[in-house]
PDB file of C-alpha atoms in Angstrom:
ATOM      1  CA  MET M   1      -0.007   0.004  -0.005  1.00 55.00           C
ATOM      2  CA  GLN M   2       1.422   3.334  -1.018  1.00 64.00           C
ATOM      3  CA  ILE M   3       1.883   6.055   1.593  1.00 71.00           C
ATOM      4  CA  SER M   4      -0.388   8.354  -0.395  1.00 87.00           C
ATOM      5  CA  LEU M   5      -3.106   5.683  -0.353  1.00 83.00           C
ATOM      6  CA  VAL M   6      -2.762   5.158   3.442  1.00 87.00           C
ATOM      7  CA  PHE M   7      -2.907   8.949   3.911  1.00 90.00           C
ATOM      8  CA  LYS M   8      -6.080   9.148   1.753  1.00 89.00           C
ATOM      9  CA  VAL M   9      -7.709   6.334   3.736  1.00 91.00           C
ATOM     10  CA  VAL M  10      -6.855   7.934   7.070  1.00 94.00           C
ATOM     11  CA  LEU M  11      -8.175  11.347   5.929  1.00 94.00           C
ATOM     12  CA  MET M  12     -11.285   9.715   4.468  1.00 94.00           C
ATOM     13  CA  CYS M  13     -12.003   7.862   7.684  1.00 97.00           C
ATOM     14  CA  ILE M  14     -11.500  10.999   9.819  1.00 98.00           C
ATOM     15  CA  ALA M  15     -13.813  13.021   7.523  1.00 97.00           C
ATOM     16  CA  LEU M  16     -16.359  10.209   7.441  1.00 98.00           C
ATOM     17  CA  GLY M  17     -16.303   9.869  11.210  1.00 98.00           C
ATOM     18  CA  ILE M  18     -16.761  13.600  11.802  1.00 98.00           C
ATOM     19  CA  PHE M  19     -19.572  13.836   9.205  1.00 98.00           C
ATOM     20  CA  SER M  20     -21.402  10.770  10.544  1.00 98.00           C
ATOM     21  CA  THR M  21     -21.053  11.824  14.174  1.00 98.00           C
ATOM     22  CA  ALA M  22     -22.308  15.341  13.347  1.00 98.00           C
ATOM     23  CA  PHE M  23     -25.262  13.840  11.540  1.00 98.00           C
ATOM     24  CA  MET M  24     -25.882  11.629  14.532  1.00 97.00           C
ATOM     25  CA  ASP M  25     -25.935  14.775  16.679  1.00 96.00           C
ATOM     26  CA  LEU M  26     -28.464  16.324  14.333  1.00 96.00           C
ATOM     27  CA  CYS M  27     -30.637  13.234  14.678  1.00 96.00           C
ATOM     28  CA  ASN M  28     -30.368  13.603  18.474  1.00 94.00           C
ATOM     29  CA  ILE M  29     -31.480  17.265  18.303  1.00 94.00           C
ATOM     30  CA  LEU M  30     -34.343  16.409  15.952  1.00 94.00           C
ATOM     31  CA  GLY M  31     -35.465  13.531  18.148  1.00 91.00           C
ATOM     32  CA  LYS M  32     -35.550  15.846  21.174  1.00 90.00           C
ATOM     33  CA  LYS M  33     -37.440  18.582  19.286  1.00 92.00           C
ATOM     34  CA  LEU M  34     -40.016  16.062  18.039  1.00 91.00           C
ATOM     35  CA  ARG M  35     -40.260  14.585  21.592  1.00 86.00           C
ATOM     36  CA  ILE M  36     -39.371  11.122  20.326  1.00 86.00           C
ATOM     37  CA  HIS M  37     -36.759  10.825  23.074  1.00 85.00           C
ATOM     38  CA  ASN M  38     -34.953  12.811  25.754  1.00 83.00           C
ATOM     39  CA  GLY M  39     -31.652  12.814  23.891  1.00 80.00           C
ATOM     40  CA  GLY M  40     -28.092  12.138  24.924  1.00 82.00           C
ATOM     41  CA  SER M  41     -25.684  14.219  26.924  1.00 88.00           C
ATOM     42  CA  TYR M  42     -22.063  15.123  26.261  1.00 93.00           C
ATOM     43  CA  ALA M  43     -21.825  15.937  29.990  1.00 95.00           C
ATOM     44  CA  LEU M  44     -22.630  12.350  31.073  1.00 95.00           C
ATOM     45  CA  ILE M  45     -20.228  10.852  28.527  1.00 96.00           C
ATOM     46  CA  GLY M  46     -17.567  13.307  29.730  1.00 97.00           C
ATOM     47  CA  ARG M  47     -18.274  12.485  33.365  1.00 97.00           C
ATOM     48  CA  TRP M  48     -17.913   8.791  32.610  1.00 97.00           C
ATOM     49  CA  ILE M  49     -14.722   9.130  30.502  1.00 97.00           C
ATOM     50  CA  GLY M  50     -13.298  11.729  32.867  1.00 96.00           C
ATOM     51  CA  GLY M  51     -13.869   9.344  35.733  1.00 96.00           C
ATOM     52  CA  PHE M  52     -11.468   6.873  34.144  1.00 96.00           C
ATOM     53  CA  PHE M  53      -8.606   9.143  35.136  1.00 93.00           C
ATOM     54  CA  HIS M  54      -9.744   8.822  38.788  1.00 92.00           C
ATOM     55  CA  GLY M  55     -10.181   5.021  38.628  1.00 94.00           C
ATOM     56  CA  GLN M  56     -14.008   5.331  38.334  1.00 94.00           C
ATOM     57  CA  PHE M  57     -15.267   3.083  35.536  1.00 96.00           C
ATOM     58  CA  ARG M  58     -18.798   2.252  36.756  1.00 97.00           C
ATOM     59  CA  TYR M  59     -21.428   4.218  38.652  1.00 97.00           C
ATOM     60  CA  GLN M  60     -24.398   3.257  40.736  1.00 96.00           C
ATOM     61  CA  ASN M  61     -26.123   6.184  39.056  1.00 95.00           C
ATOM     62  CA  ILE M  62     -24.001   8.592  37.079  1.00 96.00           C
ATOM     63  CA  LEU M  63     -26.721  11.306  37.454  1.00 93.00           C
ATOM     64  CA  GLN M  64     -25.939  11.426  41.164  1.00 95.00           C
ATOM     65  CA  ALA M  65     -22.170  11.638  40.655  1.00 95.00           C
ATOM     66  CA  ALA M  66     -20.488  14.991  41.121  1.00 95.00           C
ATOM     67  CA  PRO M  67     -19.970  16.841  37.810  1.00 95.00           C
ATOM     68  CA  LEU M  68     -16.397  17.023  36.518  1.00 95.00           C
ATOM     69  CA  ARG M  69     -14.675  20.114  35.297  1.00 94.00           C
ATOM     70  CA  HIS M  70     -14.933  20.381  31.515  1.00 96.00           C
ATOM     71  CA  GLU M  71     -17.107  17.236  31.292  1.00 96.00           C
ATOM     72  CA  LYS M  72     -19.068  18.582  28.275  1.00 97.00           C
ATOM     73  CA  ALA M  73     -15.860  19.223  26.355  1.00 97.00           C
ATOM     74  CA  ILE M  74     -14.453  15.802  27.350  1.00 97.00           C
ATOM     75  CA  GLY M  75     -17.732  14.201  26.259  1.00 97.00           C
ATOM     76  CA  CYS M  76     -17.767  15.997  22.908  1.00 97.00           C
ATOM     77  CA  PHE M  77     -14.169  15.128  22.188  1.00 98.00           C
ATOM     78  CA  ALA M  78     -14.738  11.467  23.182  1.00 98.00           C
ATOM     79  CA  HIS M  79     -17.956  11.255  21.166  1.00 98.00           C
ATOM     80  CA  TYR M  80     -16.253  12.474  17.966  1.00 98.00           C
ATOM     81  CA  GLY M  81     -13.162  10.339  18.657  1.00 98.00           C
ATOM     82  CA  ILE M  82     -15.325   7.270  18.984  1.00 98.00           C
ATOM     83  CA  GLY M  83     -17.173   8.215  15.752  1.00 98.00           C
ATOM     84  CA  ILE M  84     -13.823   8.477  13.949  1.00 98.00           C
ATOM     85  CA  GLY M  85     -12.735   5.144  15.396  1.00 98.00           C
ATOM     86  CA  LEU M  86     -15.962   3.532  14.269  1.00 99.00           C
ATOM     87  CA  SER M  87     -15.503   4.931  10.764  1.00 98.00           C
ATOM     88  CA  PHE M  88     -12.078   3.174  10.647  1.00 98.00           C
ATOM     89  CA  LEU M  89     -13.781  -0.046  11.807  1.00 98.00           C
ATOM     90  CA  TYR M  90     -16.435   0.440   9.117  1.00 98.00           C
ATOM     91  CA  TYR M  91     -13.713   0.863   6.483  1.00 98.00           C
ATOM     92  CA  VAL M  92     -11.729  -2.205   7.672  1.00 97.00           C
ATOM     93  CA  THR M  93     -14.832  -4.447   7.876  1.00 98.00           C
ATOM     94  CA  SER M  94     -16.058  -3.205   4.469  1.00 97.00           C
ATOM     95  CA  VAL M  95     -12.698  -4.083   2.893  1.00 96.00           C
ATOM     96  CA  ALA M  96     -12.510  -7.431   4.699  1.00 97.00           C
ATOM     97  CA  MET M  97     -16.042  -8.366   3.581  1.00 97.00           C
ATOM     98  CA  ASP M  98     -15.482  -6.991   0.047  1.00 96.00           C
ATOM     99  CA  MET M  99     -18.443  -4.683   0.654  1.00 96.00           C
ATOM    100  CA  PRO M 100     -18.589  -1.299  -1.139  1.00 95.00           C
ATOM    101  CA  LEU M 101     -18.166   1.569   1.310  1.00 94.00           C
ATOM    102  CA  ASP M 102     -21.152   3.410  -0.142  1.00 95.00           C
ATOM    103  CA  ASN M 103     -23.568   0.464   0.113  1.00 97.00           C
ATOM    104  CA  MET M 104     -26.432   2.081   2.097  1.00 98.00           C
ATOM    105  CA  LEU M 105     -27.847  -1.140   3.446  1.00 98.00           C
ATOM    106  CA  TRP M 106     -24.464  -2.257   4.789  1.00 98.00           C
ATOM    107  CA  ALA M 107     -23.797   1.246   6.227  1.00 98.00           C
ATOM    108  CA  ILE M 108     -27.187   1.291   8.003  1.00 98.00           C
ATOM    109  CA  ALA M 109     -26.663  -2.234   9.312  1.00 98.00           C
ATOM    110  CA  PHE M 110     -23.240  -1.204  10.647  1.00 98.00           C
ATOM    111  CA  GLY M 111     -24.710   1.894  12.251  1.00 98.00           C
ATOM    112  CA  ILE M 112     -27.405  -0.182  13.988  1.00 98.00           C
ATOM    113  CA  PHE M 113     -24.751  -2.657  15.129  1.00 98.00           C
ATOM    114  CA  THR M 114     -22.831   0.144  16.870  1.00 98.00           C
ATOM    115  CA  ASN M 115     -25.694   0.199  19.408  1.00 97.00           C
ATOM    116  CA  VAL M 116     -23.879  -2.629  21.213  1.00 97.00           C
ATOM    117  CA  LEU M 117     -21.546   0.031  22.667  1.00 97.00           C
ATOM    118  CA  PRO M 118     -24.148   2.017  24.614  1.00 96.00           C
ATOM    119  CA  TRP M 119     -26.548  -0.860  25.198  1.00 96.00           C
ATOM    120  CA  PHE M 120     -24.077  -3.329  26.682  1.00 97.00           C
ATOM    121  CA  TRP M 121     -21.203  -1.144  27.890  1.00 97.00           C
ATOM    122  CA  MET M 122     -22.032   2.542  28.437  1.00 96.00           C
ATOM    123  CA  PHE M 123     -25.541   2.233  29.891  1.00 96.00           C
ATOM    124  CA  PRO M 124     -24.490  -0.441  32.424  1.00 97.00           C
ATOM    125  CA  ALA M 125     -21.407   1.665  33.332  1.00 97.00           C
ATOM    126  CA  PHE M 126     -23.713   4.631  33.928  1.00 96.00           C
ATOM    127  CA  GLY M 127     -25.709   2.469  36.339  1.00 96.00           C
ATOM    128  CA  PHE M 128     -28.622   2.343  33.879  1.00 94.00           C
ATOM    129  CA  GLY M 129     -28.453  -1.440  33.241  1.00 94.00           C
ATOM    130  CA  VAL M 130     -28.198  -3.419  30.028  1.00 94.00           C
ATOM    131  CA  LEU M 131     -30.212  -1.766  27.271  1.00 92.00           C
ATOM    132  CA  GLY M 132     -30.817   1.175  29.664  1.00 89.00           C
ATOM    133  CA  SER M 133     -33.448  -0.887  31.496  1.00 90.00           C
ATOM    134  CA  LYS M 134     -32.729   0.854  34.847  1.00 90.00           C
ATOM    135  CA  GLY M 135     -32.443   4.351  33.383  1.00 85.00           C
ATOM    136  CA  PRO M 136     -34.071   7.520  34.606  1.00 79.00           C
ATOM    137  CA  GLN M 137     -37.854   7.948  34.742  1.00 68.00           C
ATOM    138  CA  ASN M 138     -39.456   8.478  31.320  1.00 69.00           C
ATOM    139  CA  ASN M 139     -36.553   6.427  30.049  1.00 70.00           C
ATOM    140  CA  THR M 140     -36.049   6.750  26.299  1.00 85.00           C
ATOM    141  CA  LEU M 141     -32.392   5.581  26.231  1.00 89.00           C
ATOM    142  CA  LEU M 142     -33.011   2.569  24.037  1.00 90.00           C
ATOM    143  CA  ARG M 143     -35.057   4.544  21.526  1.00 90.00           C
ATOM    144  CA  SER M 144     -32.667   7.508  21.410  1.00 92.00           C
ATOM    145  CA  SER M 145     -29.557   5.381  20.963  1.00 94.00           C
ATOM    146  CA  PHE M 146     -31.218   3.248  18.298  1.00 95.00           C
ATOM    147  CA  LEU M 147     -32.371   6.247  16.258  1.00 95.00           C
ATOM    148  CA  ASN M 148     -29.121   8.170  16.681  1.00 96.00           C
ATOM    149  CA  HIS M 149     -26.998   5.179  15.664  1.00 97.00           C
ATOM    150  CA  LEU M 150     -29.345   4.564  12.741  1.00 98.00           C
ATOM    151  CA  GLY M 151     -28.596   8.147  11.709  1.00 98.00           C
ATOM    152  CA  PHE M 152     -24.878   7.400  12.122  1.00 98.00           C
ATOM    153  CA  GLY M 153     -25.211   4.493   9.674  1.00 98.00           C
ATOM    154  CA  VAL M 154     -27.211   6.544   7.149  1.00 98.00           C
ATOM    155  CA  ALA M 155     -24.497   9.220   7.286  1.00 98.00           C
ATOM    156  CA  LEU M 156     -21.761   6.578   6.831  1.00 98.00           C
ATOM    157  CA  GLY M 157     -23.370   5.549   3.554  1.00 98.00           C
ATOM    158  CA  ILE M 158     -24.043   9.063   2.329  1.00 98.00           C
ATOM    159  CA  GLY M 159     -20.632  10.333   3.475  1.00 98.00           C
ATOM    160  CA  ALA M 160     -18.850   7.405   1.825  1.00 97.00           C
ATOM    161  CA  LYS M 161     -20.674   8.012  -1.440  1.00 97.00           C
ATOM    162  CA  LEU M 162     -19.756  11.749  -1.361  1.00 96.00           C
ATOM    163  CA  LEU M 163     -16.117  11.047  -0.479  1.00 92.00           C
ATOM    164  CA  LEU M 164     -15.765   8.404  -3.167  1.00 90.00           C
ATOM    165  CA  LEU M 165     -17.236  10.840  -5.721  1.00 92.00           C
ATOM    166  CA  ALA M 166     -14.843  13.555  -4.578  1.00 89.00           C
ATOM    167  CA  LEU M 167     -11.827  11.211  -4.861  1.00 80.00           C
ATOM    168  CA  LYS M 168     -12.550  10.247  -8.440  1.00 76.00           C
TER     169      LYS M 168
END
């Protein structure tokens, strides 16, 4: 693999990750505006990630934990970093499975699959249980994560198509 090709792939995955995560955030805002769900929070993600540096990986209830300094910024940075990382995983699995990057069905399936992260890791670590089953009252965690990650997948497909057209 040529250096220039590696550089293009890295840049493409970074751009795709930022685009898809931003679209996911738009889905979150729209879902809140339409009252489909209560939406996600950079602050809680930042409190969780920031807690790692203090040896805190799990919470009884993260809502009752003391806020951390700059938790919203930490959460935003982590959210976009994870989105970029997932775009690399999308690229690698697409190549390994000989699947076109801009295949919308595959991109949507991948986006939906990324729900395993909040459903089986983040929600339990927040103290909200598997699938968010012990989440706050009026719990819409499952619905919000599903719809937001579906949006992430849609954006992966659209973003890949746009990037591939731009690289021709």
